Amino acid sequence: GTTFVVSVARVIPSGESTTTDDDNGNKFLRIGPKTLQILHTATIPPKNTDTGEILNLNPTQILEETCTFLRLHLPPSGKYSAVGIATFGPAGVDPAQICYGTILSGSPKKEWRNVDLLTPIAQACGLSNDTSKVGFDTDVNAPALAEFRHRSFEQRLYQKINKPLTSLSYITIGTGVGVGLILNSQPIHGLLHPEGGHVAIQPLEGDAFQGY
């Protein structure tokens, strides 16, 4: 089944020096010059602690539980400063297209085809009227961008090399092959987004596996 990992974090002010996990259960994540404190996190649906099985919820149920979690932890202002959505694909990542924020009809996950992720999540975060604070990209482009920003910051901080970092590839191997690309310091988007798993490869000699 499909699972969402949902987290709420705050940016640590520059005056606070805590940058590593501590004995009080606080979790911290550093991305370049920014340090985030993970305040709340959940996997939806959760894994059964006894059997290890994950409940197979449909898209509507997963989105409802995700939005409930986000509303539960809303700050006093009634909205988050920003929200980022990193999703499996293929997804509509071009803000100029009507399919932006949705899972596209070509997704191998049939029940997720044409499902709108952005609208209900933005609403739950109090950002329906300020979509400039909502980021939407693939689950490989988002970590590629985070890794790029972190490495670029470290490069400048420690002056490891003279040539600035401008490109990066991020590859994940799971049920498919995911590829996130950064070129000229920006995530690559074209008609869609990079899809390494859809590229035909030459089988090894003697490999008789016919596929799933």
Short mmCIF file of N, CA and C in Angstrom, two decimals, residues 91-97 99-100 104 137-138 141 179 181 183 186-195:
data_model
loop_
_atom_site.label_atom_id
_atom_site.label_comp_id
_atom_site.label_asym_id
_atom_site.label_seq_id
_atom_site.Cartn_x
_atom_site.Cartn_y
_atom_site.Cartn_z
N ALA A 91 3.58 13.09 -11.43
CA ALA A 91 2.75 14.11 -10.81
C ALA A 91 2.82 15.40 -11.62
N GLY A 92 1.79 16.21 -11.49
CA GLY A 92 1.76 17.50 -12.18
C GLY A 92 2.55 18.53 -11.39
N VAL A 93 3.73 18.87 -11.88
CA VAL A 93 4.63 19.76 -11.14
C VAL A 93 4.75 21.14 -11.77
N ASP A 94 4.00 21.39 -12.84
CA ASP A 94 4.04 22.69 -13.51
C ASP A 94 2.88 23.54 -13.03
N PRO A 95 3.15 24.62 -12.29
CA PRO A 95 2.05 25.45 -11.76
C PRO A 95 1.16 26.05 -12.83
N ALA A 96 1.65 26.10 -14.06
CA ALA A 96 0.86 26.70 -15.14
C ALA A 96 -0.17 25.72 -15.72
N GLN A 97 -0.07 24.45 -15.34
CA GLN A 97 -0.97 23.44 -15.89
C GLN A 97 -2.13 23.14 -14.93
N CYS A 99 -3.31 20.38 -14.18
CA CYS A 99 -3.06 19.15 -13.41
C CYS A 99 -2.06 19.38 -12.28
N TYR A 100 -1.62 20.63 -12.07
CA TYR A 100 -0.64 20.91 -11.01
C TYR A 100 -1.17 20.47 -9.65
N LEU A 104 -0.87 12.13 -11.81
CA LEU A 104 -1.33 12.09 -13.20
C LEU A 104 -1.98 10.75 -13.54
N ASP A 137 6.44 18.93 -5.47
CA ASP A 137 7.40 18.31 -6.39
C ASP A 137 7.44 16.82 -6.11
N THR A 138 8.32 16.12 -6.82
CA THR A 138 8.40 14.68 -6.65
C THR A 138 9.22 14.31 -5.43
N ASN A 141 12.96 14.81 -6.51
CA ASN A 141 13.41 16.19 -6.72
C ASN A 141 13.54 16.95 -5.41
N VAL A 179 14.71 9.35 -10.07
CA VAL A 179 15.82 10.25 -10.35
C VAL A 179 15.38 11.69 -10.14
N LEU A 181 16.96 15.58 -10.48
CA LEU A 181 18.08 16.27 -11.11
C LEU A 181 18.04 17.76 -10.78
N LEU A 183 19.97 21.17 -12.04
CA LEU A 183 20.82 21.72 -13.09
C LEU A 183 20.75 23.24 -13.02
N GLN A 186 18.73 24.55 -10.10
CA GLN A 186 17.28 24.43 -10.07
C GLN A 186 16.85 23.01 -10.40
N PRO A 187 15.74 22.52 -9.79
CA PRO A 187 15.22 21.19 -10.17
C PRO A 187 14.81 21.16 -11.64
N ILE A 188 15.07 20.04 -12.29
CA ILE A 188 14.72 19.90 -13.70
C ILE A 188 13.24 19.56 -13.85
N HIS A 189 12.55 20.38 -14.62
CA HIS A 189 11.16 20.12 -15.01
C HIS A 189 11.06 20.38 -16.50
N GLY A 190 10.39 19.50 -17.20
CA GLY A 190 10.15 19.71 -18.62
C GLY A 190 8.68 19.52 -18.87
N LEU A 191 8.34 18.61 -19.79
CA LEU A 191 6.94 18.25 -19.95
C LEU A 191 6.41 17.66 -18.66
N LEU A 192 7.28 16.88 -17.98
CA LEU A 192 6.95 16.31 -16.68
C LEU A 192 8.12 16.52 -15.74
N HIS A 193 8.76 15.43 -15.37
CA HIS A 193 9.92 15.47 -14.48
C HIS A 193 10.73 14.23 -14.78
N PRO A 194 12.00 14.16 -14.35
CA PRO A 194 12.83 12.98 -14.65
C PRO A 194 12.20 11.69 -14.13
N GLU A 195 12.25 10.65 -14.95
CA GLU A 195 11.71 9.34 -14.59
C GLU A 195 12.69 8.26 -15.01
#
